[in-house]
Amino acid sequence: MLTAPATNGPSHRLTLPWWRDAVIYQVYVRSFLDSTGDGIGDLAGVRSGLSYLKKLGVDGIWLSPFYPSPQHDHGYDVADYCEVDPVYGDLGEFALLVTDAHRLGIKVLLDIVPNHCSSEHPWFREALAAGPGSDARARFHFAPGRGPGGDLPPNNWHAMFGGPAWSRVTEPDGTPGEWYLHMFTPEQPDLNWRNPEVGAYFDQVLRCWLDRGVDGFRIDVAAGLFKHPQLPDSSDPEADARTRDAVNPLAWNQPEVHDVWRHWRSVCEEYTARDGLERLLVGEVSVPTAREHALYVRPDELHQAFFFDLLGASWDAPGFRAVITDALRDIAGTGSSVTWVLNNHDQVRTVTRYGDCDPKGSGLGAARARAAALLMLALPGAAYIYQGEELGLPEVVDLPDEVLTDPIFRRTGSRARIRDGCRVPLPWSGHASPFGFSAGMEVKTWLPQPGWFAEHATDRALADTRSFWHLYREGLQLRRGLPQLGEGTLRWLDAPLQVLAFERGDGLVCAVNFGTEPVPAPVAGAPLLSSGACPAGTLPGSTAAWWITESPSIPSF
């Protein structure tokens, strides 16, 4: 039996921190809803969409960065951490958003980016003007070059988004000068967290938003921040660029990072002590194993960290079972809850990732995505939904080169693993772009929407009880109402090789058929909820279903 630490009956939920089994909806602000007609989503658009999210049944929202930024990486290059970029609104609109969200019972999480800032941040401009050896440059990783004239970078590291991880500056006197480190793009210089000024600065940033009423933070690149103090050469310098993941052990997952999260946890607990409201820290943690992941969610560190292994699992029952087993053993064993995710703004959408050859998303990939969603919602812990996931949106794979904005494409010239396809503005209504995303029919959205988006528009989804949207809504309603879901135990059931089946709590069974042929259902009678047509007594291929057992005997196939 695999155990998450606490039981979860209806009354016990009232005593648990809200985040332990919460379902959070990721809002990519730029692509959610446009209130001004400029083709770019904004905070007022998010506010107008809150009733939609309330109806869907989520517990909170995570907002992508909306801070002032030159938008070299769409907000993940921050020029001012305590303001709102005018393209998204202002602090007054943000305050209204928080107030309205809280009135509806929806928590608000902000995306914070502590590993790097924008090259237009005042600190970096000051560093460029101050010159070598200055206190201003000590906030970043500046170093002299190697070789004759210092013409070679200080080490051989490559950036995750392609190319060298170092850029050379021109000194105030006009001569070629030092190099600075950027593990993403040259417009995103890495901050030097070994300098105490950096930690003190972000302490102020946290407090400025906590004072404005936010319920927590999603932390970008949470395994980053510290680099090896000697910045030595890597034995595999292109690993980060090749995998587009934080795998260089000299640049990521340094032990000192845990002290930062202990301090941030103490700041959150200070606010909780004032008003009794739990604040949440959830980290974007990319580490090789669930055991290393668990180190980030120890009781005095981050509350949660995204468990990306489920997102990366291949479509087969043994693979999914191994990933879930590792997570519940190592992560839930710390006293935290596993944070499950199938989609986000950096990954190919599940409908496409699971092998759908139909760009409209009506075939095998859609069936698998529905089944995976029902599986995720049945697992112990928390879950994050990426906007459009509840509409069954596929990836837009045929955007023309001239409209692509992802810095990965600009730096590599390759379309491989670019992220624009999952960031296309959402379709809300109508039969042609902008599909209700912006007011007026002549608005050009910041990324073009394909015509087939009409088939996934929100108004159609709400009207069709067989849609992805209704599957998610019904799953969330049951998850909130059934004592078997949320926290608690998971017990694997014996099942055919291509089937994954487990029992939760007092008799809720979830089964997923990863194969193509139907199998007998593990529980007699019609399912409580299924991801597709599921006649009584059978579980079709690429289908998931939930049952409530009425017998104390162990269900079996």
mmCIF file of N, CA and C in Angstrom, residues 25 27 32 46 49-61 106 390 428 476:
data_model
loop_
_atom_site.group_PDB
_atom_site.id
_atom_site.type_symbol
_atom_site.label_atom_id
_atom_site.label_comp_id
_atom_site.label_asym_id
_atom_site.label_seq_id
_atom_site.Cartn_x
_atom_site.Cartn_y
_atom_site.Cartn_z
ATOM 1 N N TYR A 25 -5.238 26.238 -11.626
ATOM 2 C CA TYR A 25 -5.341 26.478 -13.067
ATOM 3 C C TYR A 25 -4.260 27.469 -13.469
ATOM 4 N N VAL A 27 -2.787 30.192 -15.605
ATOM 5 C CA VAL A 27 -3.208 31.230 -16.546
ATOM 6 C C VAL A 27 -1.964 31.812 -17.215
ATOM 7 N N PHE A 32 -4.809 34.372 -22.354
ATOM 8 C CA PHE A 32 -6.068 33.947 -21.725
ATOM 9 C C PHE A 32 -7.262 34.723 -22.269
ATOM 10 N N VAL A 46 -8.234 38.357 -17.345
ATOM 11 C CA VAL A 46 -8.258 37.280 -16.353
ATOM 12 C C VAL A 46 -9.414 37.495 -15.380
ATOM 13 N N GLY A 49 -12.634 36.440 -16.678
ATOM 14 C CA GLY A 49 -12.754 34.991 -16.835
ATOM 15 C C GLY A 49 -12.865 34.229 -15.534
ATOM 16 N N LEU A 50 -12.886 34.918 -14.401
ATOM 17 C CA LEU A 50 -12.932 34.226 -13.114
ATOM 18 C C LEU A 50 -14.209 33.409 -12.938
ATOM 19 N N SER A 51 -15.329 33.913 -13.433
ATOM 20 C CA SER A 51 -16.578 33.158 -13.270
ATOM 21 C C SER A 51 -16.512 31.847 -14.037
ATOM 22 N N TYR A 52 -15.843 31.848 -15.180
ATOM 23 C CA TYR A 52 -15.633 30.619 -15.946
ATOM 24 C C TYR A 52 -14.817 29.621 -15.131
ATOM 25 N N LEU A 53 -13.759 30.097 -14.485
ATOM 26 C CA LEU A 53 -12.902 29.217 -13.696
ATOM 27 C C LEU A 53 -13.615 28.721 -12.448
ATOM 28 N N LYS A 54 -14.449 29.580 -11.861
ATOM 29 C CA LYS A 54 -15.248 29.153 -10.719
ATOM 30 C C LYS A 54 -16.195 28.033 -11.131
ATOM 31 N N LYS A 55 -16.828 28.179 -12.284
ATOM 32 C CA LYS A 55 -17.750 27.153 -12.773
ATOM 33 C C LYS A 55 -17.014 25.850 -13.064
ATOM 34 N N LEU A 56 -15.788 25.955 -13.582
ATOM 35 C CA LEU A 56 -14.983 24.755 -13.833
ATOM 36 C C LEU A 56 -14.695 24.032 -12.525
ATOM 37 N N GLY A 57 -14.433 24.795 -11.468
ATOM 38 C CA GLY A 57 -14.278 24.181 -10.154
ATOM 39 C C GLY A 57 -12.871 24.149 -9.604
ATOM 40 N N VAL A 58 -11.980 25.008 -10.098
ATOM 41 C CA VAL A 58 -10.604 25.003 -9.612
ATOM 42 C C VAL A 58 -10.513 25.739 -8.280
ATOM 43 N N ASP A 59 -9.444 25.468 -7.540
ATOM 44 C CA ASP A 59 -9.230 26.080 -6.233
ATOM 45 C C ASP A 59 -8.404 27.352 -6.298
ATOM 46 N N GLY A 60 -7.624 27.514 -7.364
ATOM 47 C CA GLY A 60 -6.764 28.677 -7.452
ATOM 48 C C GLY A 60 -6.245 28.862 -8.852
ATOM 49 N N ILE A 61 -5.570 29.996 -9.068
ATOM 50 C CA ILE A 61 -4.932 30.282 -10.354
ATOM 51 C C ILE A 61 -3.473 30.644 -10.115
ATOM 52 N N ILE A 106 -11.241 31.705 -4.886
ATOM 53 C CA ILE A 106 -10.126 31.289 -5.746
ATOM 54 C C ILE A 106 -8.829 31.916 -5.240
ATOM 55 N N GLU A 390 -8.419 21.934 -20.414
ATOM 56 C CA GLU A 390 -9.807 21.538 -20.175
ATOM 57 C C GLU A 390 -10.672 21.643 -21.433
ATOM 58 N N TRP A 428 -12.666 31.344 -27.363
ATOM 59 C CA TRP A 428 -13.789 31.447 -26.436
ATOM 60 C C TRP A 428 -15.137 31.262 -27.122
ATOM 61 N N LEU A 476 -13.589 17.308 -11.171
ATOM 62 C CA LEU A 476 -13.289 18.223 -10.071
ATOM 63 C C LEU A 476 -14.406 18.229 -9.032
#
